[in-house]
CSV table of C-alpha atoms and ligand atoms in Angstrom, one decimal:
chain,number,residue,atom,x,y,z
A,1,UNK,CA,17.3,14.5,-8.6
A,2,UNK,CA,16.0,11.2,-10.8
A,3,UNK,CA,12.3,11.5,-9.3
A,4,UNK,CA,10.8,12.7,-11.8
A,5,UNK,CA,12.0,9.3,-14.0
A,6,UNK,CA,9.9,6.4,-15.0
A,7,UNK,CA,10.0,4.1,-12.7
A,8,UNK,CA,11.6,1.5,-14.7
A,9,UNK,CA,14.8,4.2,-15.1
A,10,UNK,CA,15.0,5.2,-11.9
A,11,UNK,CA,15.9,1.8,-10.6
A,12,UNK,CA,17.2,0.0,-13.6
A,13,UNK,CA,20.0,-2.0,-11.8
A,14,UNK,CA,16.9,-3.7,-9.4
A,15,UNK,CA,14.8,-4.6,-12.3
A,16,UNK,CA,14.6,-7.5,-15.0
A,17,UNK,CA,15.0,-5.0,-18.0
A,18,UNK,CA,17.2,-4.3,-21.0
A,19,UNK,CA,18.0,-2.0,-23.5
A,20,UNK,CA,15.5,-3.7,-25.5
A,21,UNK,CA,12.6,-2.9,-23.3
A,22,UNK,CA,9.8,-0.3,-23.9
A,23,UNK,CA,9.0,1.7,-21.5
A,24,UNK,CA,5.4,2.0,-20.4
A,25,UNK,CA,4.9,5.0,-18.4
A,26,UNK,CA,2.3,6.5,-16.7
A,27,UNK,CA,4.6,8.5,-14.5
A,28,UNK,CA,4.0,6.2,-11.2
A,29,UNK,CA,6.0,5.6,-7.9
A,30,UNK,CA,8.0,8.6,-6.3
A,31,UNK,CA,4.5,8.9,-4.0
A,32,UNK,CA,4.9,10.8,-0.5
A,33,UNK,CA,5.6,9.7,3.0
A,34,UNK,CA,4.1,11.5,4.8
A,35,UNK,CA,4.5,11.7,8.7
A,36,UNK,CA,1.6,11.8,11.4
A,37,UNK,CA,1.1,15.1,13.3
A,38,UNK,CA,-1.6,14.2,15.6
A,39,UNK,CA,-1.9,10.4,15.2
A,40,UNK,CA,0.7,9.6,17.6
A,41,UNK,CA,-0.3,11.6,20.9
A,42,UNK,CA,-4.3,10.7,20.1
A,43,UNK,CA,-2.8,7.2,20.4
A,44,UNK,CA,-1.8,8.0,23.5
A,45,UNK,CA,1.8,7.5,21.9
A,46,UNK,CA,3.6,10.8,21.9
A,47,UNK,CA,6.8,9.3,20.7
A,48,UNK,CA,5.4,6.9,17.9
A,49,UNK,CA,7.8,8.4,14.2
A,50,UNK,CA,4.7,7.3,12.2
A,51,UNK,CA,4.6,7.7,8.8
A,52,UNK,CA,2.4,7.0,6.2
A,53,UNK,CA,3.8,6.2,2.4
A,54,UNK,CA,0.8,7.2,0.3
A,55,UNK,CA,1.0,4.7,-2.6
A,56,UNK,CA,-3.2,6.1,-3.7
A,57,UNK,CA,-1.5,8.9,-5.4
A,58,UNK,CA,0.0,6.9,-8.0
A,59,UNK,CA,-1.7,7.9,-11.4
A,60,UNK,CA,-4.6,5.5,-11.4
A,61,UNK,CA,-4.7,6.0,-7.4
A,62,UNK,CA,-3.2,2.8,-6.4
A,63,UNK,CA,0.2,1.3,-5.9
A,64,UNK,CA,-0.7,-1.7,-8.5
A,65,UNK,CA,0.8,1.1,-11.5
A,66,UNK,CA,4.7,-0.3,-10.2
A,67,UNK,CA,4.1,-3.3,-11.2
A,68,UNK,CA,2.1,-2.5,-14.3
A,69,UNK,CA,4.5,-0.7,-15.4
A,70,UNK,CA,6.7,-3.4,-16.1
A,71,UNK,CA,4.2,-5.7,-16.7
A,72,UNK,CA,3.0,-4.2,-20.0
A,73,UNK,CA,6.4,-2.7,-20.8
A,74,UNK,CA,7.6,-6.8,-20.6
A,75,UNK,CA,4.5,-7.7,-22.0
A,76,UNK,CA,5.1,-5.6,-25.0
A,77,UNK,CA,8.7,-6.1,-25.4
A,78,UNK,CA,7.4,-10.5,-25.6
A,79,UNK,CA,5.2,-9.2,-28.3
A,80,UNK,CA,1.9,-9.6,-26.9
A,81,UNK,CA,-1.6,-7.8,-28.2
A,82,UNK,CA,-3.6,-7.9,-25.2
A,83,UNK,CA,-3.4,-8.4,-21.3
A,84,UNK,CA,-5.8,-10.3,-18.8
A,85,UNK,CA,-6.0,-10.1,-15.1
A,86,UNK,CA,-8.8,-11.2,-12.6
A,87,UNK,CA,-9.2,-8.4,-9.8
A,88,UNK,CA,-11.0,-6.8,-6.8
A,89,UNK,CA,-10.7,-3.7,-8.7
A,90,UNK,CA,-7.2,-1.7,-8.7
A,91,UNK,CA,-5.1,-4.4,-11.0
A,92,UNK,CA,-8.2,-4.1,-13.6
A,93,UNK,CA,-7.9,0.0,-13.1
A,94,UNK,CA,-4.1,-0.4,-13.9
A,95,UNK,CA,-3.8,-3.2,-16.0
A,96,UNK,CA,-6.8,-0.9,-18.2
A,97,UNK,CA,-4.6,2.5,-18.5
A,98,UNK,CA,-1.1,0.8,-19.2
A,99,UNK,CA,-2.8,-1.4,-21.8
A,100,UNK,CA,-4.3,1.9,-23.1
A,101,UNK,CA,-0.8,3.9,-23.4
A,102,UNK,CA,0.9,0.3,-25.1
A,103,UNK,CA,-2.0,0.1,-27.6
A,104,UNK,CA,-2.5,-3.2,-25.6
A,105,UNK,CA,-6.5,-4.5,-25.8
A,106,UNK,CA,-7.1,-5.2,-21.9
A,107,UNK,CA,-9.5,-7.9,-20.6
A,108,UNK,CA,-10.7,-8.0,-16.9
A,109,UNK,CA,-12.8,-10.4,-14.8
A,110,UNK,CA,-14.3,-9.0,-11.3
A,111,UNK,CA,-16.3,-10.6,-9.0
A,112,UNK,CA,-20.0,-9.3,-9.7
A,113,UNK,CA,-21.2,-7.0,-7.3
A,114,UNK,CA,-18.1,-6.2,-5.3
A,115,UNK,CA,-15.5,-4.2,-6.7
A,116,UNK,CA,-15.7,-0.6,-5.7
A,117,UNK,CA,-17.4,2.0,-8.1
A,118,UNK,CA,-14.7,4.2,-9.1
A,119,UNK,CA,-12.3,1.5,-9.7
A,120,UNK,CA,-15.2,0.2,-12.3
A,121,UNK,CA,-15.5,2.9,-13.8
A,122,UNK,CA,-11.3,3.6,-14.4
A,123,UNK,CA,-11.5,0.1,-15.8
A,124,UNK,CA,-14.2,1.5,-18.5
A,125,UNK,CA,-13.4,4.2,-19.5
A,126,UNK,CA,-9.3,3.3,-20.1
A,127,UNK,CA,-11.5,1.0,-22.7
A,128,UNK,CA,-10.9,-2.1,-21.6
A,129,UNK,CA,-13.5,-5.1,-22.0
A,130,UNK,CA,-14.6,-5.2,-18.4
A,131,UNK,CA,-16.4,-8.7,-17.3
A,132,UNK,CA,-18.4,-9.8,-14.5
A,133,UNK,CA,-18.2,-13.0,-13.1
A,134,UNK,CA,-20.6,-15.0,-10.5
A,135,UNK,CA,-18.5,-15.6,-8.0
A,136,UNK,CA,-15.2,-14.0,-5.8
A,137,UNK,CA,-11.1,-12.8,-6.5
A,138,UNK,CA,-9.8,-16.6,-6.2
A,139,UNK,CA,-12.7,-17.7,-9.0
A,140,UNK,CA,-11.8,-15.5,-11.6
A,141,UNK,CA,-8.4,-15.9,-10.9
A,142,UNK,CA,-8.7,-19.3,-11.9
A,143,UNK,CA,-10.1,-18.9,-14.9
A,144,UNK,CA,-8.0,-16.2,-15.9
A,145,UNK,CA,-5.1,-18.6,-15.4
A,146,UNK,CA,-7.6,-21.3,-17.4
A,147,UNK,CA,-8.6,-18.9,-20.6
A,148,UNK,CA,-4.5,-17.1,-20.9
A,149,UNK,CA,-3.2,-20.6,-21.6
A,150,UNK,CA,-5.1,-21.2,-24.9
A,151,UNK,CA,-4.7,-17.5,-25.7
A,152,UNK,CA,-1.9,-14.9,-26.8
A,153,UNK,CA,-2.8,-13.0,-23.4
A,154,UNK,CA,-0.8,-12.3,-21.0
A,155,UNK,CA,-1.6,-12.8,-17.3
A,156,UNK,CA,-0.6,-9.5,-15.4
A,157,UNK,CA,-1.9,-10.3,-12.2
A,158,UNK,CA,1.0,-10.7,-9.5
A,159,UNK,CA,1.7,-14.3,-10.8
A,160,UNK,CA,3.1,-12.4,-13.5
A,161,UNK,CA,6.7,-12.1,-12.1
A,162,UNK,CA,7.6,-8.8,-13.3
A,163,UNK,CA,4.7,-7.2,-10.8
A,164,UNK,CA,6.3,-7.9,-7.6
A,165,UNK,CA,9.6,-6.9,-9.0
A,166,UNK,CA,8.1,-3.4,-10.1
A,167,UNK,CA,6.5,-3.1,-6.4
A,168,UNK,CA,9.5,-3.7,-4.6
A,169,UNK,CA,10.2,-0.4,-6.2
A,170,UNK,CA,8.5,0.9,-2.9
A,171,UNK,CA,10.3,-0.3,-0.3
A,172,UNK,CA,13.2,1.5,-2.0
A,173,UNK,CA,11.2,4.9,-2.0
A,174,UNK,CA,10.3,4.9,1.9
A,175,UNK,CA,14.3,3.8,2.9
A,176,UNK,CA,15.3,6.9,0.2
A,177,UNK,CA,12.6,9.4,2.1
A,178,UNK,CA,13.4,8.2,5.4
A,179,UNK,CA,17.0,8.3,5.4
A,180,UNK,CA,16.7,4.5,6.7
A,181,UNK,CA,14.6,1.3,6.5
A,182,UNK,CA,11.5,1.9,9.5
A,183,UNK,CA,11.7,-0.3,12.3
A,184,UNK,CA,8.4,-2.0,11.2
A,185,UNK,CA,6.6,-2.4,8.2
A,186,UNK,CA,2.9,-2.6,8.7
A,187,UNK,CA,0.5,-3.3,5.1
A,188,UNK,CA,-2.2,-4.4,4.5
A,189,UNK,CA,-2.5,-8.5,2.7
A,190,UNK,CA,-4.9,-9.8,0.1
A,191,UNK,CA,-3.5,-12.0,-2.5
A,192,UNK,CA,-0.2,-11.3,-0.7
A,193,UNK,CA,1.7,-9.8,-3.2
A,194,UNK,CA,2.6,-6.1,-2.6
A,195,UNK,CA,4.1,-7.4,1.5
A,196,UNK,CA,6.4,-9.9,-0.5
A,197,UNK,CA,7.4,-7.5,-3.0
A,198,UNK,CA,8.3,-5.1,-0.2
A,199,UNK,CA,10.4,-7.3,1.5
A,200,UNK,CA,12.6,-8.9,-2.2
A,201,UNK,CA,12.6,-4.3,-2.2
A,202,UNK,CA,13.8,-4.0,1.7
A,203,UNK,CA,16.3,-7.0,1.7
A,204,UNK,CA,17.7,-5.8,-1.9
A,205,UNK,CA,18.9,-2.6,-1.0
A,206,UNK,CA,20.4,-3.8,1.9
A,207,UNK,CA,22.2,-6.2,0.0
A,208,UNK,CA,23.6,-3.3,-2.4
A,209,UNK,CA,24.6,-1.0,0.4
A,210,UNK,CA,21.7,1.2,0.7
A,211,UNK,CA,20.5,0.3,3.8
A,212,UNK,CA,21.8,-0.5,7.1
A,213,UNK,CA,19.0,-2.7,8.0
A,214,UNK,CA,15.5,-4.0,7.3
A,215,UNK,CA,12.3,-3.4,9.0
A,216,UNK,CA,10.3,-5.8,10.9
A,217,UNK,CA,7.2,-6.7,8.2
A,218,UNK,CA,3.8,-7.0,9.5
A,219,UNK,CA,0.9,-7.4,7.0
A,220,UNK,CA,-2.9,-7.3,7.8
A,221,UNK,CA,-6.0,-9.4,6.1
A,222,UNK,CA,-9.3,-9.2,6.9
A,223,UNK,CA,-10.6,-11.2,9.6
A,224,UNK,CA,-13.1,-12.4,7.4
A,225,UNK,CA,-11.1,-13.3,4.7
A,226,UNK,CA,-8.1,-14.1,6.3
A,227,UNK,CA,-6.4,-17.2,5.4
A,228,UNK,CA,-3.1,-16.9,6.3
A,229,UNK,CA,-4.0,-16.4,10.0
A,230,UNK,CA,-6.5,-19.7,9.8
A,231,UNK,CA,-3.9,-21.5,7.6
A,232,UNK,CA,-6.5,-22.3,5.6
A,233,UNK,CA,-8.3,-21.1,2.2
A,234,UNK,CA,-11.7,-19.6,2.8
A,235,UNK,CA,-14.4,-20.4,0.6
A,236,UNK,CA,-16.2,-17.2,1.1
A,237,UNK,CA,-14.6,-14.6,2.4
A,238,UNK,CA,-16.2,-11.3,3.4
A,239,UNK,CA,-15.5,-8.2,4.2
A,240,UNK,CA,-15.9,-4.3,3.8
A,241,UNK,CA,-12.2,-3.8,2.5
A,242,UNK,CA,-13.5,-5.6,-1.0
A,243,UNK,CA,-9.8,-4.9,-2.9
A,244,UNK,CA,-8.6,-7.7,0.0
A,245,UNK,CA,-11.5,-9.8,-0.1
A,246,UNK,CA,-9.5,-12.7,-1.0
A,247,UNK,CA,-10.0,-16.2,0.2
A,248,UNK,CA,-6.2,-18.4,-1.0
A,249,UNK,CA,-3.4,-15.6,-1.6
A,250,UNK,CA,-1.5,-16.7,-4.5
A,251,UNK,CA,1.6,-15.6,-2.6
A,252,UNK,CA,0.6,-17.2,0.9
A,253,UNK,CA,4.4,-19.0,0.7
A,254,UNK,CA,6.7,-15.7,0.2
A,255,UNK,CA,4.1,-13.1,2.3
A,256,UNK,CA,4.5,-15.9,5.0
A,257,UNK,CA,8.4,-16.1,4.5
A,258,UNK,CA,8.0,-12.3,4.3
A,259,UNK,CA,6.6,-12.1,7.7
A,260,UNK,CA,8.9,-14.4,9.5
A,261,UNK,CA,12.1,-13.7,8.3
A,262,UNK,CA,12.0,-10.4,9.3
A,263,UNK,CA,10.5,-11.0,12.8
A,264,UNK,CA,6.8,-9.8,12.0
A,265,UNK,CA,3.8,-11.4,11.4
A,266,UNK,CA,0.4,-11.8,9.4
A,267,UNK,CA,-2.3,-10.8,11.3
A,268,UNK,CA,-5.9,-9.9,10.8
A,269,UNK,CA,-8.2,-6.7,11.8
A,270,UNK,CA,-12.2,-6.2,11.6
A,271,UNK,CA,-13.6,-4.3,9.4
A,272,UNK,CA,-14.9,-2.4,12.4
A,273,UNK,CA,-11.0,-1.7,12.9
A,274,UNK,CA,-10.5,-0.9,9.7
A,275,UNK,CA,-13.6,1.3,9.2
A,276,UNK,CA,-12.3,3.4,12.7
A,277,UNK,CA,-9.0,3.5,11.2
A,278,UNK,CA,-10.2,4.6,8.1
A,279,UNK,CA,-12.4,7.2,9.7
A,280,UNK,CA,-9.1,8.4,11.5
A,281,UNK,CA,-7.5,9.0,8.9
A,282,UNK,CA,-9.3,11.6,7.7
A,283,UNK,CA,-10.0,12.7,10.4
A,284,UNK,CA,-7.0,13.0,12.4
A,285,UNK,CA,-4.6,13.3,8.9
A,286,UNK,CA,-6.3,14.7,6.1
A,287,UNK,CA,-5.8,11.5,4.3
A,288,UNK,CA,-8.0,9.4,2.5
A,289,UNK,CA,-7.6,6.1,1.8
A,290,UNK,CA,-9.5,3.4,0.7
A,291,UNK,CA,-10.8,0.9,3.5
A,292,UNK,CA,-8.5,-2.2,2.6
A,293,UNK,CA,-5.3,0.7,3.5
A,294,UNK,CA,-6.4,1.4,6.3
A,295,UNK,CA,-6.2,-2.1,7.9
A,296,UNK,CA,-2.3,-1.0,8.1
A,297,UNK,CA,-3.3,1.6,10.8
A,298,UNK,CA,-6.0,-0.8,12.3
A,299,UNK,CA,-3.0,-3.0,12.9
A,300,UNK,CA,-0.3,-0.3,14.3
A,301,UNK,CA,-3.1,0.0,16.8
A,302,UNK,CA,-4.1,-3.2,17.3
A,303,UNK,CA,0.0,-4.3,18.1
A,304,UNK,CA,0.7,-0.7,20.3
A,305,UNK,CA,-2.2,-2.1,22.7
A,306,UNK,CA,-0.9,-5.7,22.6
A,307,UNK,CA,2.4,-3.9,23.4
A,308,UNK,CA,4.4,-6.1,19.9
A,309,UNK,CA,5.0,-2.6,18.5
A,310,UNK,CA,7.2,0.0,21.0
A,311,UNK,CA,5.9,3.4,21.6
A,312,UNK,CA,8.4,4.7,20.3
A,313,UNK,CA,9.0,2.6,17.0
A,314,UNK,CA,9.5,4.3,14.1
A,315,UNK,CA,6.7,3.2,11.8
A,316,UNK,CA,5.8,3.1,7.8
A,317,UNK,CA,2.2,2.2,7.3
A,318,UNK,CA,1.1,1.5,3.7
A,319,UNK,CA,-2.0,3.3,2.5
A,320,UNK,CA,-2.5,1.6,-1.1
A,321,UNK,CA,-5.2,3.1,-2.3
A,322,UNK,CA,-7.3,6.5,-2.8
A,323,UNK,CA,-10.2,6.9,-0.7
A,324,UNK,CA,-12.0,8.3,-3.9
A,325,UNK,CA,-12.2,5.0,-5.6
A,326,UNK,CA,-14.5,4.1,-2.9
A,327,UNK,CA,-17.1,7.4,-2.8
A,328,UNK,CA,-20.2,4.5,-1.5
A,329,UNK,CA,-18.3,3.0,2.1
A,330,UNK,CA,-17.2,6.7,3.2
A,331,UNK,CA,-21.2,8.0,2.2
A,332,UNK,CA,-22.4,5.1,4.1
A,333,UNK,CA,-20.1,5.2,7.3
A,334,UNK,CA,-21.1,8.5,7.6
A,335,UNK,CA,-24.4,9.0,6.5
A,336,UNK,CA,-24.6,12.7,6.4
A,337,UNK,CA,-27.9,14.9,6.1
A,338,UNK,CA,-27.5,16.9,2.9
A,339,UNK,CA,-31.1,18.0,3.1
A,340,UNK,CA,-30.9,21.0,1.4
A,341,UNK,CA,-31.4,24.2,3.1
A,342,UNK,CA,-32.6,27.5,1.5
A,343,UNK,CA,-30.8,30.0,0.9
A,344,UNK,CA,-31.8,32.3,4.3
A,345,UNK,CA,-28.9,33.7,6.8
A,346,UNK,CA,-31.6,32.5,9.8
A,347,UNK,CA,-32.1,29.9,8.9
A,348,UNK,CA,-28.7,28.6,8.0
A,349,UNK,CA,-27.1,29.9,10.9
A,350,UNK,CA,-30.0,28.1,13.3
A,351,UNK,CA,-29.6,24.8,10.9
A,352,UNK,CA,-25.1,25.3,11.1
A,353,UNK,CA,-25.0,26.6,14.4
A,354,UNK,CA,-23.4,29.5,14.0
B,1,F0G,N1,-4.7,-2.5,-0.8
B,1,F0G,C1,-5.8,-2.3,-2.3
B,1,F0G,C2,-6.0,-0.7,-2.4
B,1,F0G,C3,-5.8,-3.1,-3.0
B,1,F0G,O1,-5.9,-3.4,-4.1
B,1,F0G,C4,-4.7,-4.6,-2.9
B,1,F0G,C5,-5.3,-5.5,-3.6
B,1,F0G,C6,-4.0,-4.7,-1.3
B,1,F0G,C7,-4.4,-3.3,-0.4
B,1,F0G,C8,-3.5,-6.0,-1.2
B,1,F0G,O2,-2.5,-6.8,-2.1
B,1,F0G,O3,-3.2,-8.5,-2.9
B,1,F0G,O4,-0.3,-7.6,-3.1
B,1,F0G,O5,-1.8,-8.4,-0.5
B,1,F0G,N2,-5.3,-5.5,-5.0
B,1,F0G,C9,-5.8,-7.1,-5.6
B,1,F0G,C10,-6.7,-6.2,-7.1
B,1,F0G,C11,-6.0,-7.8,-5.4
B,1,F0G,O6,-7.4,-7.2,-8.2
B,1,F0G,O7,-7.0,-5.2,-7.2
B,1,F0G,P1,-2.2,-7.8,-2.2
């Protein structure tokens, strides 16, 4: 009914906006919650009710658009002329797109050599000033904090309070689409903002009487970047899932509370588990997400085996970004033989085994 409306309009009563707030929108939100038809049997849990929230279908291909519509609208409202962020790629793509729409300048600092190709192309084509910095995301975020202090540029990383307020709308949608809160909500963890935002959203919906319960929140870091699991920052985080290659999550405390208050957990999954889940999603369900997104399914597989998550639960896995953002990881994983074959029927039948 209201689903074509901008998120800011649709969920206005839950968001810090007034009549004076301009609405910068690209058609974000209202993403599908798709039921897995093949995976439960494949995983040996046929009674599992498994859903995927396809956040890669947002306008710039990731969940970041939910927070960015609000952060950029509020920046415009406050008279800012520029926005600035550090990013592993998706935040910069979203910031650049919303800034373009709003007529703001956008500056982004990216960890050199560790941003997926599609994300880099997006930020550049949307017209942002893109700077590759010698250092990882954590270093880039420190530099952004220092840079923004001296200039009239609004930081649109998730340390901007409006980002997580916008992102909590995804939890509202999950409840609306499912007709109730799932038993478990599984989500990748990088800078730890999104898990915090979902938890805010589920609690707000329950308080408003729009959901009877809340899910247990399970967040998954990549093992080589699992600061929360290890209980200390990691100086040189490493993982194939570059979106969550973060060693000192900004929303660490709030994310830890989300897990503990809900009866869930922040855990880690290995790169191998991530890539297996990434491939399974594509082959069993026809879903192409980015590697970091598959951490949620990898975590589900791990916790089904551990018995933490029962085999007949209702589970929602958040798939945070679109697989097309990172074509190189898909190609490297599958390494297809693309040697050209002459257009000769007999030869083709032979090659194709038909
Ligand atoms: N999945 C994707 C696709 C992401 O891009 C990110 C974070 C996460 C998961 C983790 O979310 O940080 O809220 O815990 N990307 C940020 C960026 C860091 O710069 O695009 P989080």
